[in-house]
Coordinates of C-alpha atoms and ligand atoms in Angstrom, one line a residue:
M1 CA -5.0 -61.8 97.2
K2 CA -3.8 -65.1 99.7
S3 CA -7.0 -68.1 97.9
I4 CA -4.3 -67.0 94.2
L5 CA -2.0 -68.1 95.8
L6 CA -3.1 -71.2 97.1
T7 CA -5.2 -72.5 94.5
Q8 CA -2.1 -71.1 92.1
I9 CA 0.6 -73.7 94.6
A10 CA -2.3 -76.2 94.0
E11 CA -2.1 -76.4 91.0
L12 CA 1.4 -76.3 90.8
N13 CA 2.5 -80.5 89.5
Q14 CA 4.8 -82.0 92.4
E15 CA 8.2 -81.4 91.1
D16 CA 7.6 -78.0 90.8
K17 CA 6.3 -78.4 94.3
N18 CA 9.1 -79.5 95.5
R19 CA 11.2 -76.9 94.1
L20 CA 9.3 -73.8 95.4
Y21 CA 10.0 -76.2 98.9
R22 CA 13.6 -75.5 98.5
V23 CA 13.5 -72.2 97.4
I24 CA 10.7 -71.1 100.9
E25 CA 12.7 -73.3 102.8
S26 CA 16.0 -71.7 102.7
F27 CA 14.4 -68.6 103.8
L28 CA 12.5 -70.5 107.0
F29 CA 15.1 -72.3 108.1
E30 CA 18.8 -70.1 107.5
N31 CA 18.8 -69.7 110.9
E32 CA 19.2 -73.4 111.0
I33 CA 21.8 -74.2 108.2
D34 CA 24.6 -73.3 110.1
I35 CA 27.6 -75.5 108.1
S36 CA 30.5 -73.9 110.1
S37 CA 29.1 -74.6 113.5
E38 CA 27.9 -78.6 111.7
Q39 CA 31.5 -78.2 111.4
A40 CA 32.5 -78.1 114.5
K41 CA 30.1 -79.5 116.6
V42 CA 32.2 -83.7 114.2
K43 CA 35.1 -82.1 115.3
L44 CA 35.2 -81.8 118.5
S45 CA 32.9 -85.1 118.6
N46 CA 34.8 -86.7 117.0
A47 CA 38.8 -88.5 118.2
N48 CA 39.9 -84.8 115.4
D49 CA 42.7 -86.9 113.6
C50 CA 44.9 -84.8 111.7
P51 CA 43.3 -84.7 107.8
H52 CA 47.5 -84.5 107.2
C53 CA 49.2 -87.8 109.1
K54 CA 46.2 -89.2 110.7
S55 CA 47.6 -88.3 114.2
K56 CA 45.2 -87.8 117.5
K57 CA 47.8 -86.2 119.0
T58 CA 46.0 -82.8 118.1
R59 CA 44.7 -79.3 120.3
K60 CA 43.0 -76.4 119.5
N61 CA 45.1 -73.6 118.5
G62 CA 42.9 -70.3 118.4
H63 CA 40.7 -69.3 116.0
Q64 CA 41.4 -68.2 112.4
Y65 CA 38.7 -66.1 109.5
G66 CA 36.6 -67.1 112.8
V67 CA 36.4 -70.6 112.5
Q68 CA 38.3 -72.6 115.0
R69 CA 41.9 -73.6 114.2
F70 CA 44.0 -77.0 115.0
V71 CA 47.5 -78.1 114.7
C72 CA 48.9 -81.0 115.3
N73 CA 51.8 -82.6 117.7
D74 CA 53.3 -85.1 115.4
C75 CA 52.6 -83.6 112.1
K76 CA 53.4 -79.8 113.8
K77 CA 50.8 -78.7 110.9
N78 CA 47.2 -75.6 111.1
F79 CA 43.6 -77.7 109.7
R80 CA 40.4 -75.7 110.8
V81 CA 37.1 -77.2 111.7
S82 CA 36.3 -77.2 107.0
T83 CA 39.7 -79.2 106.3
G84 CA 39.0 -81.1 103.4
S85 CA 35.4 -80.6 103.1
A86 CA 34.0 -78.3 100.0
T87 CA 34.2 -75.7 102.1
A88 CA 37.4 -75.1 102.4
H89 CA 39.0 -71.7 100.8
L90 CA 35.7 -71.0 100.0
K91 CA 35.2 -67.0 99.9
K92 CA 31.2 -65.7 100.4
K93 CA 30.2 -68.8 101.9
E94 CA 27.4 -67.9 103.4
L95 CA 25.7 -67.5 99.8
L96 CA 26.3 -71.3 100.2
K97 CA 22.0 -71.4 101.2
V98 CA 21.2 -69.3 98.7
Y99 CA 23.0 -71.7 96.5
I100 CA 21.7 -74.5 97.2
P101 CA 18.6 -74.8 97.2
H102 CA 18.8 -73.4 93.1
F103 CA 21.2 -76.6 92.8
L104 CA 18.4 -79.0 94.1
N105 CA 16.4 -77.4 91.8
G106 CA 18.6 -78.1 89.1
H107 CA 19.0 -74.7 87.6
S108 CA 21.6 -74.9 84.7
L109 CA 25.2 -73.1 86.4
E110 CA 24.3 -69.6 84.6
K111 CA 21.0 -69.5 86.8
C112 CA 22.2 -70.7 89.7
A113 CA 24.9 -68.0 89.5
V114 CA 22.3 -65.0 88.9
L115 CA 20.1 -66.2 91.4
T116 CA 23.0 -66.5 94.0
G117 CA 25.1 -63.4 92.5
I118 CA 28.3 -65.4 91.8
S119 CA 29.9 -66.5 88.8
K120 CA 29.4 -68.8 86.6
Q121 CA 33.2 -70.1 87.7
T122 CA 32.2 -70.4 91.0
S123 CA 28.6 -71.8 90.0
F124 CA 30.4 -74.4 88.3
D125 CA 33.0 -74.5 91.4
W126 CA 30.4 -75.3 93.8
R127 CA 29.1 -77.1 92.4
H128 CA 31.0 -80.1 92.2
K129 CA 32.6 -79.4 95.0
I130 CA 28.8 -79.8 96.3
L131 CA 28.2 -83.7 94.8
A132 CA 31.8 -84.2 95.9
A133 CA 31.2 -84.3 98.9
L134 CA 27.4 -86.2 98.1
G135 CA 29.7 -89.1 97.9
K136 CA 29.5 -89.9 101.3
Q137 CA 26.3 -91.1 101.0
Q138 CA 27.2 -93.6 98.3
N139 CA 30.1 -94.4 100.1
D140 CA 28.2 -95.6 103.7
I141 CA 25.5 -97.2 101.9
V142 CA 24.8 -101.2 102.7
L143 CA 23.1 -103.3 100.0
S144 CA 21.5 -106.2 101.7
G145 CA 18.1 -108.1 101.1
I146 CA 18.2 -109.1 97.2
C147 CA 20.1 -107.4 95.7
E148 CA 19.4 -106.3 91.8
T149 CA 23.0 -105.1 89.6
D150 CA 23.3 -104.6 86.0
E151 CA 24.9 -102.2 83.8
V152 CA 23.9 -99.0 81.7
F153 CA 25.8 -97.2 79.1
I154 CA 26.7 -94.4 78.9
T155 CA 28.7 -92.7 75.5
Y156 CA 32.8 -92.2 76.7
S157 CA 32.3 -87.9 76.6
E158 CA 35.7 -85.5 76.9
K159 CA 33.3 -82.8 76.0
G160 CA 34.6 -78.9 78.3
N161 CA 38.0 -80.5 78.1
Q162 CA 39.9 -77.3 78.6
N163 CA 42.8 -79.6 80.7
L164 CA 45.0 -81.3 77.4
E165 CA 48.2 -78.9 78.1
R166 CA 48.0 -79.4 81.4
E167 CA 50.5 -83.1 83.4
P168 CA 47.7 -85.8 83.5
R169 CA 47.4 -87.1 87.3
K170 CA 45.7 -90.8 87.5
R171 CA 47.3 -92.4 84.3
G172 CA 46.3 -95.6 85.2
K173 CA 42.9 -95.0 85.9
S174 CA 41.0 -97.1 83.9
V175 CA 37.8 -96.0 82.7
F176 CA 40.3 -93.3 80.8
V177 CA 42.3 -95.9 79.1
K178 CA 41.1 -96.8 76.4
K179 CA 40.9 -101.5 76.7
K180 CA 42.5 -102.7 73.2
Q181 CA 39.4 -104.9 72.2
G182 CA 35.7 -104.6 73.0
I183 CA 33.0 -103.5 71.2
S184 CA 31.7 -101.1 73.3
D185 CA 34.2 -99.3 74.3
D186 CA 33.3 -95.6 73.5
K187 CA 30.8 -96.4 76.4
V188 CA 31.2 -96.2 79.5
A189 CA 30.2 -99.3 82.4
I190 CA 28.2 -97.9 85.2
L191 CA 27.3 -100.2 88.3
V192 CA 24.2 -99.8 89.3
S193 CA 22.4 -101.3 92.5
C194 CA 18.9 -101.8 94.7
D195 CA 17.9 -103.4 96.2
R196 CA 13.9 -103.9 98.6
K197 CA 15.0 -101.2 100.9
G198 CA 14.9 -98.1 98.0
N199 CA 18.4 -98.6 99.4
K200 CA 20.8 -96.7 95.6
H201 CA 24.3 -97.6 94.6
L202 CA 26.4 -96.6 91.2
Q203 CA 29.8 -96.2 90.2
I204 CA 31.5 -96.2 87.1
A205 CA 33.6 -99.6 87.3
A206 CA 35.3 -99.4 83.4
R207 CA 35.4 -98.7 80.2
G208 CA 34.1 -101.1 78.5
R209 CA 32.2 -104.7 79.4
V210 CA 32.9 -105.2 82.9
T211 CA 35.2 -107.7 84.9
T212 CA 35.2 -109.6 87.6
K213 CA 37.9 -107.7 88.8
E214 CA 36.0 -104.1 88.2
I215 CA 32.8 -106.0 89.6
S216 CA 34.6 -106.8 93.3
S217 CA 36.6 -103.5 93.7
V218 CA 33.0 -101.9 93.4
L219 CA 30.1 -103.5 94.7
K220 CA 33.0 -105.7 97.4
D221 CA 32.4 -104.3 100.4
K222 CA 28.7 -102.5 100.0
I223 CA 26.5 -106.3 99.6
E224 CA 26.3 -107.4 102.9
P225 CA 26.6 -111.2 103.7
K226 CA 24.0 -113.5 103.1
T227 CA 22.1 -111.2 100.6
V228 CA 21.3 -112.9 98.0
L229 CA 22.3 -111.5 93.6
F230 CA 20.4 -110.9 91.3
T231 CA 21.9 -110.0 87.8
D232 CA 21.4 -111.5 84.4
K233 CA 23.5 -114.7 82.9
H234 CA 27.1 -112.9 83.3
R235 CA 29.9 -114.7 83.6
S236 CA 31.7 -111.9 85.7
Y237 CA 28.4 -111.1 88.2
E238 CA 28.8 -115.8 88.4
R239 CA 32.5 -115.4 89.8
F240 CA 31.6 -111.9 91.6
A241 CA 29.1 -114.6 93.5
K242 CA 30.9 -117.6 94.2
D243 CA 34.2 -115.4 95.2
N244 CA 32.4 -114.0 97.8
N245 CA 29.7 -116.6 99.3
L246 CA 26.6 -114.8 98.0
E247 CA 23.6 -116.2 96.4
H248 CA 23.3 -116.2 92.6
Q249 CA 19.9 -115.9 90.8
T250 CA 19.8 -115.0 87.0
I251 CA 17.7 -114.5 84.2
K252 CA 17.6 -114.9 80.6
V253 CA 17.4 -111.3 78.5
S254 CA 18.3 -112.4 75.9
A255 CA 14.7 -115.1 76.2
K256 CA 13.2 -111.8 77.9
Q257 CA 12.6 -113.5 81.1
Y258 CA 13.2 -110.6 83.3
K259 CA 11.2 -112.3 86.5
K260 CA 11.7 -115.4 88.4
G261 CA 10.2 -116.1 91.3
I262 CA 10.2 -113.7 93.7
Y263 CA 12.8 -112.2 92.0
H264 CA 13.5 -109.6 88.8
I265 CA 14.8 -106.5 87.9
Q266 CA 12.6 -103.8 87.1
N267 CA 14.1 -101.7 90.7
V268 CA 16.9 -101.5 88.4
N269 CA 15.6 -101.5 85.2
Q270 CA 13.5 -98.3 86.5
T271 CA 16.6 -96.6 88.0
A272 CA 18.3 -97.4 84.8
K273 CA 16.5 -95.6 82.6
N274 CA 15.3 -92.6 85.2
L275 CA 19.1 -93.0 84.7
K276 CA 19.8 -91.9 81.4
E277 CA 16.3 -89.5 81.7
W278 CA 17.8 -87.2 83.7
L279 CA 21.7 -86.8 82.4
G280 CA 19.8 -86.3 79.4
H281 CA 19.7 -82.9 81.3
F282 CA 22.3 -81.9 81.6
N283 CA 23.0 -81.8 77.3
G284 CA 26.1 -84.8 78.1
V285 CA 27.7 -85.2 81.0
S286 CA 31.8 -85.4 81.0
T287 CA 33.1 -88.5 81.6
K288 CA 35.6 -87.0 84.8
Y289 CA 31.9 -85.6 86.7
L290 CA 30.6 -88.0 85.0
Q291 CA 30.9 -89.7 88.7
N292 CA 29.6 -86.1 90.5
Y293 CA 26.3 -86.3 88.3
L294 CA 25.2 -90.3 89.8
N295 CA 26.2 -89.5 93.0
W296 CA 23.2 -86.9 92.6
F297 CA 20.9 -88.5 91.3
A298 CA 21.7 -91.5 94.1
L299 CA 20.5 -88.7 97.2
K300 CA 17.8 -87.4 94.8
D301 CA 14.9 -90.0 95.6
I302 CA 15.7 -89.9 99.3
L303 CA 16.2 -86.0 99.6
D304 CA 12.8 -85.4 96.9
K305 CA 11.4 -86.9 100.0
S306 CA 13.2 -84.8 102.6
Q307 CA 11.6 -82.7 105.1
H308 CA 14.8 -80.1 104.8
P309 CA 16.4 -81.3 101.8
V310 CA 17.9 -78.4 101.6
K311 CA 19.2 -78.6 105.4
Q312 CA 20.0 -82.1 104.6
T313 CA 22.4 -81.1 101.7
A314 CA 23.2 -78.5 103.9
C315 CA 25.4 -81.8 106.5
L316 CA 26.2 -83.2 103.8
I317 CA 28.8 -81.5 103.2
A318 CA 29.3 -79.5 105.9
T319 CA 29.9 -83.4 107.0
S320 CA 32.4 -85.1 104.2
F321 CA 35.9 -84.3 104.7
S322 CA 37.5 -85.0 101.7
A323 CA 35.0 -83.7 99.0
W324 CA 37.5 -80.7 98.7
Y325 CA 41.0 -83.7 97.6
E326 CA 37.5 -85.3 95.7
F327 CA 37.1 -82.4 93.5
K328 CA 40.8 -80.8 92.6
N329 CA 41.5 -84.7 91.8
V330 CA 38.5 -83.9 89.1
V331 CA 39.4 -80.8 88.0
N332 CA 42.7 -81.6 87.8
L333 CA 42.3 -84.7 85.7
A334 CA 42.9 -85.0 82.2
Y335 CA 42.1 -87.2 79.9
V336 CA 44.6 -89.9 78.3
Y337 CA 44.9 -90.6 75.3
Ligands
LIG1 ZN1 50.2 -84.7 111.8

């Protein structure tokens, strides 16, 4: 029996082995994955700023539902260790540990719901709260050395839009407003950047063609000084590199040139290809959720290679204290015409 099981495991491909591992991990390390205590550690080690007014004058104020509560001396508001995180206002919190491996395995919302024992709506909410939390990792990434950057265009989609009657919240958000002209206005441009250390950064930049200003708003704080920027010959990149004192190397894609000495765009090309393939599994992602999926994609390799992917994901969920606000922003976002 034992050897049959081992033989069967040996026959699995790498992706299925990873899946199996993630489920086993959630059983083996169940007691080690404690999101609340992880949050308490971070909040207590930091200055524990008030999430409402950022004041540092805060103090402990008893417990609520078994969770440490704090009060702000300046704005007098209460907050808990989970305030602002993906676990704020979460019922059935203990099931999150069960949910994470199924989520990481890329199962559908229904399948995750059934395997965890929650409703499909809850499954949807949890997926997007987790994805919002994963954005923390992307925000912290800094690219250096040689940085390849290119745009990937994804078709604009309002799939599953249920919020048409609601008042739009982010009226000016460029990606949801059509530009007046432009050949590819039905496309959303994602800026994909990779350095040679394996860091990846993916962010929605614009609807249609990307301008210098849009490149700057995505990459400005992401690239270390002295980084060599390697892109195709697009004037927007040229200007961005000049503005930020970066050495800029280019290739002529039109002349089928993909390599120039030590410079090439193979990493970014491969990443773009993988991204399109991976997004294909989700049957068309609605544009307002696209950034959440990009957060996931950017982290996928890291989590696949991680010794404890479930625990690492739980830690990210625990310590991203803006995820709840980001989640709320996205679900309440309505498309503007
Ligand atoms: Zn306050």
